[in-house]
Amino acid sequence: MTLPTTKKVRDTVEPPSSFESIDSREQKLLAAYAFPSHATRGRKYSEPGHRYRGPFQRDRDRIVHSAAFRRLSGKMQVFTGDMGDYHRTRLTHTMEVTSVARTIARALRLNEDLVEAMALLHDIGHPPFGHAGEDALDACLADAGGFSHNAFALTLVEELEQRYPEFPGLNLSHEVLEGQRTRIHKKVEVATSGGQDGPTQPILEVQVVEAADGIAYNAHDVDDALKLELVTFDELAPVPLVDTVIREMQAASTSIPPQLVRQVLVRRLVDCQVSSLIEATSGRLLRLAGPYAPGDSTDPIIGMETSVAVARRGLAEFLFHRIYRHPRLLKVRCVAQDRLRWLFQFYLEHLTELPEPFRRRMRTVGPPRAVGEYLAGMTDRYCTEQYERHSPGPG
Ligand code: MG
């Protein structure tokens, strides 16, 4: 089959007169520094425009309908499925990031559709067992370029997802892919007032997604860790940012029933970070005279007030040392990494056990990468099942 031209094209179909065009809507709603949909560099493979959905709305829908996105429901965020069913999965984390990112984008009059698409995409490349799984695959593929969940997200949506007869992948818009690409090469910095010079910053919508990711996981990991009793409320109370929020809760006129303290704390943790970010960023945006493009600034624009940014770094350190390195999670990490390493070696030595699409994939990327990609696509449960099926077992 001959594939269509690889020339990038924009969605160009005009909507019927009864519909408001995307351009007209965005002209009313978006600020001059936002990235408007009409400015997209288009898609790799030519497609006609849609009657009433803009390019980034279509991207969002393509991501949500993909198999890789659905599998996020079976992938752990920080805590595994056998630790209960209250805590976040990679999917619910993604939805919380998207929710926070949309709130920020709307308040700052940025392109919500673009932000939403990038937020939904940002963790789609996570392998089973979170960062433990990523580290194991990275070591397994050390001689073949390593493994990064941010890069694998692009492999999934540009090559592995099969939904269209005309092209591989989802054929997402250039800006959505570019936003994800930014996550590979460097962590997008989040601004603080008077921040230091850094690398050239991407478009504002990309910066919003990065900020929303941090806000969401800081708050929900506190919630989950308290619920799972990995940490007590008294241990958390003096931690930066948490202490500020607790003082606000104590000063509030409404009394909080003991059974709702955790929920109120987490809600206020999100609110104080989002509010600080919107306040501080609004001030920086006032100084932008017009359109904003990557390279216009080496200082990040999207970010919180300095005091809140410093406090949240204190919270992040606490989470790292007390939660992410908790003995219960370290044990999970060891077991997960042993399984992935074992399965990687097993499939390398038994390539016929790979599903047919990955046997074909070997011809393009070689056996180690194809095996790594097969493992990276698995849910935690499926990975465990495959390990139990193929490994010799205890006896
Ligand atoms: Mg994330």
CSV table of C-alpha atoms and ligand atoms in Angstrom, one decimal:
chain,number,residue,atom,x,y,z
A,1,MET,CA,0.0,0.0,0.0
A,2,THR,CA,1.3,3.5,-0.8
A,3,LEU,CA,1.0,5.9,2.1
A,4,PRO,CA,-0.1,9.5,1.4
A,5,THR,CA,2.3,12.3,1.3
A,6,THR,CA,4.2,13.1,4.5
A,7,LYS,CA,3.8,16.8,3.9
A,8,LYS,CA,2.4,18.5,7.1
A,9,VAL,CA,-1.1,19.9,6.4
A,10,ARG,CA,-3.6,21.8,8.5
A,11,ASP,CA,-7.2,20.9,9.1
A,12,THR,CA,-8.9,23.3,6.6
A,13,VAL,CA,-12.5,22.4,6.2
A,14,GLU,CA,-14.9,25.3,7.0
A,15,PRO,CA,-17.8,24.4,9.3
A,16,PRO,CA,-21.4,24.8,8.2
A,17,SER,CA,-22.7,28.3,8.8
A,18,SER,CA,-24.9,27.2,11.8
A,19,PHE,CA,-21.7,26.2,13.7
A,20,GLU,CA,-19.3,28.7,15.2
A,21,SER,CA,-15.9,28.1,13.7
A,22,ILE,CA,-13.0,27.1,16.0
A,23,ASP,CA,-11.1,30.3,14.9
A,24,SER,CA,-14.1,32.5,15.7
A,25,ARG,CA,-14.5,30.9,19.1
A,26,GLU,CA,-10.8,31.1,19.9
A,27,GLN,CA,-10.6,34.7,18.8
A,28,LYS,CA,-13.1,35.6,21.5
A,29,LEU,CA,-11.6,33.4,24.2
A,30,LEU,CA,-7.8,33.1,23.8
A,31,ALA,CA,-5.2,35.6,24.9
A,32,ALA,CA,-2.7,36.9,22.4
A,33,TYR,CA,0.0,34.8,24.0
A,34,ALA,CA,-2.0,31.6,23.6
A,35,PHE,CA,-1.3,29.1,20.8
A,36,PRO,CA,-4.3,29.3,18.5
A,37,SER,CA,-5.5,26.2,16.7
A,38,HIS,CA,-5.2,27.9,13.2
A,39,ALA,CA,-1.5,28.3,13.8
A,40,THR,CA,-0.9,24.5,13.9
A,41,ARG,CA,1.8,23.1,11.7
A,42,GLY,CA,-0.6,20.3,10.9
A,43,ARG,CA,-0.3,16.5,10.8
A,44,LYS,CA,2.3,14.2,9.2
A,45,TYR,CA,-0.2,12.5,7.0
A,46,SER,CA,-2.7,14.6,5.1
A,47,GLU,CA,-6.3,14.5,6.4
A,48,PRO,CA,-9.4,16.6,5.6
A,49,GLY,CA,-10.5,18.9,8.5
A,50,HIS,CA,-13.4,18.0,10.7
A,51,ARG,CA,-16.8,19.8,10.4
A,52,TYR,CA,-16.9,21.0,14.0
A,53,ARG,CA,-13.9,19.8,15.9
A,54,GLY,CA,-10.6,21.7,15.9
A,55,PRO,CA,-7.3,19.9,15.4
A,56,PHE,CA,-6.5,19.6,19.1
A,57,GLN,CA,-10.0,18.4,20.0
A,58,ARG,CA,-9.4,15.6,17.5
A,59,ASP,CA,-6.1,14.8,19.0
A,60,ARG,CA,-7.6,14.6,22.5
A,61,ASP,CA,-10.3,12.2,21.2
A,62,ARG,CA,-7.7,10.1,19.4
A,63,ILE,CA,-5.7,9.7,22.6
A,64,VAL,CA,-8.7,8.9,24.7
A,65,HIS,CA,-9.8,6.2,22.2
A,66,SER,CA,-6.4,4.6,22.0
A,67,ALA,CA,-5.6,1.2,23.4
A,68,ALA,CA,-2.5,2.6,25.2
A,69,PHE,CA,-4.7,5.1,27.0
A,70,ARG,CA,-7.1,2.5,28.2
A,71,ARG,CA,-4.3,0.4,29.6
A,72,LEU,CA,-3.3,3.2,31.9
A,73,SER,CA,-6.2,2.0,34.1
A,74,GLY,CA,-4.1,-1.2,34.8
A,75,LYS,CA,-0.8,0.6,35.5
A,76,MET,CA,0.2,1.8,38.9
A,77,GLN,CA,1.0,5.4,39.7
A,78,VAL,CA,2.9,4.9,43.0
A,79,PHE,CA,0.9,2.2,44.8
A,80,THR,CA,0.1,-1.2,43.4
A,81,GLY,CA,-3.4,-2.8,42.9
A,82,ASP,CA,-2.9,-5.2,45.8
A,83,MET,CA,-2.5,-2.4,48.2
A,84,GLY,CA,-6.2,-1.5,47.9
A,85,ASP,CA,-8.6,0.3,45.5
A,86,TYR,CA,-8.7,3.8,46.9
A,87,HIS,CA,-5.4,5.2,45.5
A,88,ARG,CA,-4.6,6.6,42.1
A,89,THR,CA,-3.8,4.5,39.0
A,90,ARG,CA,-1.8,6.0,36.1
A,91,LEU,CA,-5.2,6.7,34.5
A,92,THR,CA,-6.8,8.6,37.3
A,93,HIS,CA,-3.5,10.5,37.8
A,94,THR,CA,-3.7,11.5,34.2
A,95,MET,CA,-7.3,12.6,34.6
A,96,GLU,CA,-6.4,14.7,37.6
A,97,VAL,CA,-3.5,16.3,35.7
A,98,THR,CA,-5.8,17.1,32.8
A,99,SER,CA,-8.4,18.6,35.2
A,100,VAL,CA,-5.8,20.9,36.9
A,101,ALA,CA,-4.2,21.8,33.5
A,102,ARG,CA,-7.6,22.8,32.1
A,103,THR,CA,-8.4,25.0,35.1
A,104,ILE,CA,-5.1,26.8,34.7
A,105,ALA,CA,-5.4,27.1,30.9
A,106,ARG,CA,-8.9,28.6,31.1
A,107,ALA,CA,-8.0,31.1,33.8
A,108,LEU,CA,-5.0,32.3,31.8
A,109,ARG,CA,-6.9,32.2,28.5
A,110,LEU,CA,-4.6,29.6,26.9
A,111,ASN,CA,-5.7,27.0,24.4
A,112,GLU,CA,-7.5,24.4,26.6
A,113,ASP,CA,-7.9,21.9,23.8
A,114,LEU,CA,-4.1,21.8,23.2
A,115,VAL,CA,-3.4,21.6,27.0
A,116,GLU,CA,-6.0,18.8,27.4
A,117,ALA,CA,-4.5,16.7,24.6
A,118,MET,CA,-1.0,17.1,25.9
A,119,ALA,CA,-2.1,16.3,29.5
A,120,LEU,CA,-3.9,13.1,28.4
A,121,LEU,CA,-0.8,12.1,26.4
A,122,HIS,CA,1.9,12.9,29.0
A,123,ASP,CA,2.1,9.5,30.8
A,124,ILE,CA,0.7,7.2,28.1
A,125,GLY,CA,4.2,5.7,27.6
A,126,HIS,CA,4.5,4.4,31.2
A,127,PRO,CA,5.5,0.7,31.4
A,128,PRO,CA,4.0,-1.6,34.1
A,129,PHE,CA,5.1,-0.9,37.7
A,130,GLY,CA,5.7,2.8,37.3
A,131,HIS,CA,9.2,4.2,37.6
A,132,ALA,CA,10.5,0.9,39.0
A,133,GLY,CA,9.4,-0.7,35.6
A,134,GLU,CA,11.0,2.2,33.7
A,135,ASP,CA,14.3,1.8,35.5
A,136,ALA,CA,14.4,-1.9,34.9
A,137,LEU,CA,13.6,-1.5,31.1
A,138,ASP,CA,16.1,1.3,30.8
A,139,ALA,CA,18.8,-1.1,32.2
A,140,CYS,CA,17.7,-4.0,30.0
A,141,LEU,CA,18.0,-1.7,26.9
A,142,ALA,CA,21.2,0.1,28.0
A,143,ASP,CA,23.0,-1.2,24.9
A,144,ALA,CA,20.1,-0.3,22.6
A,145,GLY,CA,19.5,3.3,23.6
A,146,GLY,CA,17.8,2.8,26.9
A,147,PHE,CA,14.1,3.3,27.7
A,148,SER,CA,12.2,6.5,28.6
A,149,HIS,CA,8.4,6.6,29.2
A,150,ASN,CA,8.3,10.0,27.6
A,151,ALA,CA,10.0,8.8,24.4
A,152,PHE,CA,7.9,5.6,24.4
A,153,ALA,CA,4.7,7.8,24.4
A,154,LEU,CA,5.8,9.1,21.0
A,155,THR,CA,6.6,5.6,19.7
A,156,LEU,CA,3.1,4.5,20.7
A,157,VAL,CA,1.2,7.4,19.1
A,158,GLU,CA,3.5,7.7,16.0
A,159,GLU,CA,4.1,4.0,15.2
A,160,LEU,CA,2.5,1.3,17.4
A,161,GLU,CA,-1.1,2.3,17.8
A,162,GLN,CA,-3.1,0.9,14.8
A,163,ARG,CA,-6.5,2.5,14.2
A,164,TYR,CA,-6.3,3.9,10.7
A,165,PRO,CA,-5.7,2.1,7.4
A,166,GLU,CA,-4.1,5.2,5.9
A,167,PHE,CA,-1.2,5.6,8.3
A,168,PRO,CA,0.5,4.2,11.4
A,169,GLY,CA,-0.1,5.7,14.8
A,170,LEU,CA,-2.7,8.4,15.6
A,171,ASN,CA,-1.3,11.1,13.3
A,172,LEU,CA,-1.5,13.8,16.0
A,173,SER,CA,-0.9,17.4,15.4
A,174,HIS,CA,2.7,18.7,15.4
A,175,GLU,CA,2.3,20.8,18.5
A,176,VAL,CA,1.0,17.9,20.6
A,177,LEU,CA,3.9,15.7,19.6
A,178,GLU,CA,6.4,18.5,20.1
A,179,GLY,CA,5.1,19.1,23.6
A,180,GLN,CA,5.7,15.5,24.4
A,181,ARG,CA,9.1,15.7,22.8
A,182,THR,CA,10.0,18.5,25.1
A,183,ARG,CA,9.5,16.2,28.0
A,184,ILE,CA,12.2,13.8,26.7
A,185,HIS,CA,15.1,16.2,26.2
A,186,LYS,CA,14.7,18.2,29.4
A,187,LYS,CA,12.3,18.6,32.2
A,188,VAL,CA,10.3,21.7,31.5
A,189,GLU,CA,11.1,24.1,34.2
A,190,VAL,CA,8.4,25.7,36.3
A,191,ALA,CA,8.9,29.3,37.0
A,192,THR,CA,9.4,31.1,40.3
A,193,SER,CA,9.4,34.8,40.7
A,194,GLY,CA,12.9,36.0,39.8
A,195,GLY,CA,13.8,32.5,38.4
A,196,GLN,CA,17.2,31.9,37.0
A,197,ASP,CA,18.0,31.8,33.3
A,198,GLY,CA,17.4,28.4,31.9
A,199,PRO,CA,17.1,26.7,28.6
A,200,THR,CA,14.7,28.1,26.0
A,201,GLN,CA,11.1,27.6,27.1
A,202,PRO,CA,8.4,25.8,25.1
A,203,ILE,CA,5.0,27.3,24.3
A,204,LEU,CA,3.0,28.2,27.4
A,205,GLU,CA,0.5,25.3,27.0
A,206,VAL,CA,3.4,22.9,27.4
A,207,GLN,CA,4.6,24.6,30.6
A,208,VAL,CA,1.0,24.4,32.0
A,209,VAL,CA,0.9,20.6,31.6
A,210,GLU,CA,4.3,20.2,33.4
A,211,ALA,CA,3.1,22.4,36.3
A,212,ALA,CA,-0.2,20.6,36.5
A,213,ASP,CA,1.6,17.2,36.7
A,214,GLY,CA,3.5,18.3,39.7
A,215,ILE,CA,0.6,19.9,41.5
A,216,ALA,CA,-1.6,16.8,41.0
A,217,TYR,CA,0.9,14.2,42.1
A,218,ASN,CA,2.1,16.2,45.2
A,219,ALA,CA,-1.4,16.4,46.4
A,220,HIS,CA,-2.7,13.0,45.5
A,221,ASP,CA,0.3,11.2,46.9
A,222,VAL,CA,-0.3,12.8,50.2
A,223,ASP,CA,-3.9,11.6,50.1
A,224,ASP,CA,-3.0,8.1,49.1
A,225,ALA,CA,-0.1,7.8,51.6
A,226,LEU,CA,-2.3,8.9,54.5
A,227,LYS,CA,-5.1,6.5,53.5
A,228,LEU,CA,-2.7,3.6,53.2
A,229,GLU,CA,-1.2,4.6,56.6
A,230,LEU,CA,2.4,4.8,55.2
A,231,VAL,CA,2.6,8.1,57.0
A,232,THR,CA,0.6,9.7,59.8
A,233,PHE,CA,-1.0,13.1,59.9
A,234,ASP,CA,1.3,14.1,62.7
A,235,GLU,CA,4.3,13.3,60.6
A,236,LEU,CA,3.0,15.3,57.7
A,237,ALA,CA,1.8,18.3,59.6
A,238,PRO,CA,5.3,20.1,59.9
A,239,VAL,CA,6.1,19.4,56.2
A,240,PRO,CA,6.4,22.6,54.1
A,241,LEU,CA,3.2,23.6,52.3
A,242,VAL,CA,1.2,21.1,54.3
A,243,ASP,CA,1.9,23.2,57.4
A,244,THR,CA,0.7,26.3,55.6
A,245,VAL,CA,-2.5,24.6,54.5
A,246,ILE,CA,-3.1,23.2,58.0
A,247,ARG,CA,-2.8,26.7,59.5
A,248,GLU,CA,-5.3,28.0,57.0
A,249,MET,CA,-7.7,25.1,57.9
A,250,GLN,CA,-7.3,25.9,61.6
A,251,ALA,CA,-8.0,29.6,61.0
A,252,ALA,CA,-11.1,28.9,58.9
A,253,SER,CA,-14.4,29.5,60.7
A,254,THR,CA,-15.9,26.2,59.6
A,255,SER,CA,-15.0,23.2,61.8
A,256,ILE,CA,-13.9,20.2,59.9
A,257,PRO,CA,-15.2,16.7,61.0
A,258,PRO,CA,-12.2,14.4,61.8
A,259,GLN,CA,-13.2,12.0,59.1
A,260,LEU,CA,-12.9,14.7,56.4
A,261,VAL,CA,-9.6,16.3,57.5
A,262,ARG,CA,-7.6,14.3,54.9
A,263,GLN,CA,-10.0,15.3,52.0
A,264,VAL,CA,-10.0,19.0,53.0
A,265,LEU,CA,-6.2,19.0,53.3
A,266,VAL,CA,-5.7,17.5,49.8
A,267,ARG,CA,-8.3,19.8,48.2
A,268,ARG,CA,-6.6,22.8,49.8
A,269,LEU,CA,-3.2,21.6,48.7
A,270,VAL,CA,-4.3,21.6,45.1
A,271,ASP,CA,-6.1,24.9,45.4
A,272,CYS,CA,-3.2,26.8,47.1
A,273,GLN,CA,-0.8,25.6,44.4
A,274,VAL,CA,-3.1,26.3,41.5
A,275,SER,CA,-4.1,29.7,42.9
A,276,SER,CA,-0.5,30.7,43.5
A,277,LEU,CA,0.5,29.6,40.0
A,278,ILE,CA,-2.4,31.6,38.4
A,279,GLU,CA,-1.6,34.7,40.4
A,280,ALA,CA,2.1,34.7,39.8
A,281,THR,CA,1.8,33.8,36.2
A,282,SER,CA,-0.8,36.5,35.5
A,283,GLY,CA,1.8,39.0,36.6
A,284,ARG,CA,4.4,37.7,34.2
A,285,LEU,CA,1.9,37.4,31.3
A,286,LEU,CA,1.0,41.1,31.7
A,287,ARG,CA,4.5,41.9,30.6
A,288,LEU,CA,4.1,39.9,27.4
A,289,ALA,CA,3.0,42.3,24.8
A,290,GLY,CA,1.6,39.9,22.3
A,291,PRO,CA,2.1,36.4,20.9
A,292,TYR,CA,4.5,34.0,22.6
A,293,ALA,CA,6.7,31.6,20.8
A,294,PRO,CA,9.2,29.0,22.0
A,295,GLY,CA,12.6,30.8,22.3
A,296,ASP,CA,11.0,34.1,23.4
A,297,SER,CA,12.1,33.5,26.9
A,298,THR,CA,14.8,31.5,28.8
A,299,ASP,CA,12.8,32.1,32.0
A,300,PRO,CA,9.8,29.8,32.5
A,301,ILE,CA,6.6,31.9,32.5
A,302,ILE,CA,4.2,29.5,34.1
A,303,GLY,CA,4.9,29.0,37.7
A,304,MET,CA,4.0,29.8,41.3
A,305,GLU,CA,5.1,32.5,43.7
A,306,THR,CA,8.6,31.9,45.1
A,307,SER,CA,7.5,31.1,48.6
A,308,VAL,CA,5.0,28.4,47.5
A,309,ALA,CA,7.5,27.0,44.9
A,310,VAL,CA,10.1,26.6,47.7
A,311,ALA,CA,7.6,25.1,50.1
A,312,ARG,CA,6.5,22.5,47.5
A,313,ARG,CA,10.0,21.5,46.9
A,314,GLY,CA,10.1,20.7,50.7
A,315,LEU,CA,7.0,18.6,50.3
A,316,ALA,CA,8.5,16.8,47.2
A,317,GLU,CA,11.6,15.9,49.3
A,318,PHE,CA,9.4,14.5,52.1
A,319,LEU,CA,7.4,12.4,49.6
A,320,PHE,CA,10.6,11.1,48.0
A,321,HIS,CA,12.3,10.0,51.2
A,322,ARG,CA,9.3,9.0,53.3
A,323,ILE,CA,6.8,7.7,50.7
A,324,TYR,CA,8.5,6.7,47.4
A,325,ARG,CA,11.3,5.0,49.4
A,326,HIS,CA,9.0,3.4,52.0
A,327,PRO,CA,10.0,-0.2,52.7
A,328,ARG,CA,6.6,-1.5,51.4
A,329,LEU,CA,7.2,0.3,48.1
A,330,LEU,CA,10.9,-0.7,47.9
A,331,LYS,CA,9.8,-4.3,48.2
A,332,VAL,CA,7.3,-3.8,45.4
A,333,ARG,CA,10.0,-2.2,43.3
A,334,CYS,CA,12.4,-5.1,43.7
A,335,VAL,CA,9.7,-7.7,42.8
A,336,ALA,CA,8.6,-5.7,39.8
A,337,GLN,CA,12.1,-5.2,38.5
A,338,ASP,CA,13.0,-8.8,38.9
A,339,ARG,CA,10.0,-9.8,36.9
A,340,LEU,CA,10.6,-7.4,34.1
A,341,ARG,CA,14.3,-8.4,33.9
A,342,TRP,CA,13.4,-12.0,33.8
A,343,LEU,CA,10.7,-11.5,31.1
A,344,PHE,CA,13.0,-9.4,29.0
A,345,GLN,CA,15.6,-12.2,29.0
A,346,PHE,CA,12.9,-14.9,28.4
A,347,TYR,CA,11.4,-13.2,25.4
A,348,LEU,CA,14.9,-12.4,23.9
A,349,GLU,CA,15.6,-16.1,24.1
A,350,HIS,CA,12.1,-17.2,22.9
A,351,LEU,CA,11.3,-14.6,20.2
A,352,THR,CA,8.5,-16.8,18.9
A,353,GLU,CA,6.6,-16.2,22.1
A,354,LEU,CA,6.2,-12.5,21.1
A,355,PRO,CA,2.8,-11.6,19.5
A,356,GLU,CA,2.9,-11.3,15.8
A,357,PRO,CA,3.0,-7.4,15.6
A,358,PHE,CA,6.1,-7.4,17.8
A,359,ARG,CA,7.8,-10.2,15.7
A,360,ARG,CA,7.3,-7.9,12.7
A,361,ARG,CA,8.5,-4.9,14.7
A,362,MET,CA,11.8,-6.7,15.3
A,363,ARG,CA,12.7,-6.2,11.6
A,364,THR,CA,12.5,-2.5,12.1
A,365,VAL,CA,14.0,-1.9,15.6
A,366,GLY,CA,15.7,-5.2,16.4
A,367,PRO,CA,14.8,-7.9,19.0
A,368,PRO,CA,15.8,-6.1,22.2
A,369,ARG,CA,13.8,-2.9,21.4
A,370,ALA,CA,10.8,-5.0,20.2
A,371,VAL,CA,10.9,-7.0,23.4
A,372,GLY,CA,11.2,-3.9,25.5
A,373,GLU,CA,8.2,-2.3,23.7
A,374,TYR,CA,6.1,-5.4,24.2
A,375,LEU,CA,6.8,-5.3,27.9
A,376,ALA,CA,6.3,-1.6,28.2
A,377,GLY,CA,2.8,-1.9,26.8
A,378,MET,CA,1.7,-4.4,29.4
A,379,THR,CA,-0.5,-3.6,32.4
A,380,ASP,CA,0.8,-4.6,35.8
A,381,ARG,CA,-1.6,-7.5,35.9
A,382,TYR,CA,-0.8,-8.8,32.5
A,383,CYS,CA,3.0,-8.5,33.2
A,384,THR,CA,2.5,-10.5,36.4
A,385,GLU,CA,0.4,-13.1,34.5
A,386,GLN,CA,3.1,-13.5,31.8
A,387,TYR,CA,5.8,-13.9,34.5
A,388,GLU,CA,3.8,-16.6,36.3
A,389,ARG,CA,3.0,-18.3,33.1
A,390,HIS,CA,6.6,-18.5,31.8
A,391,SER,CA,8.8,-18.5,34.9
A,392,PRO,CA,9.8,-21.9,36.4
A,393,GLY,CA,8.2,-20.8,39.7
A,394,PRO,CA,9.2,-21.6,43.3
A,395,GLY,CA,9.0,-25.3,43.0
B,1,MG,MG,2.4,12.4,35.3
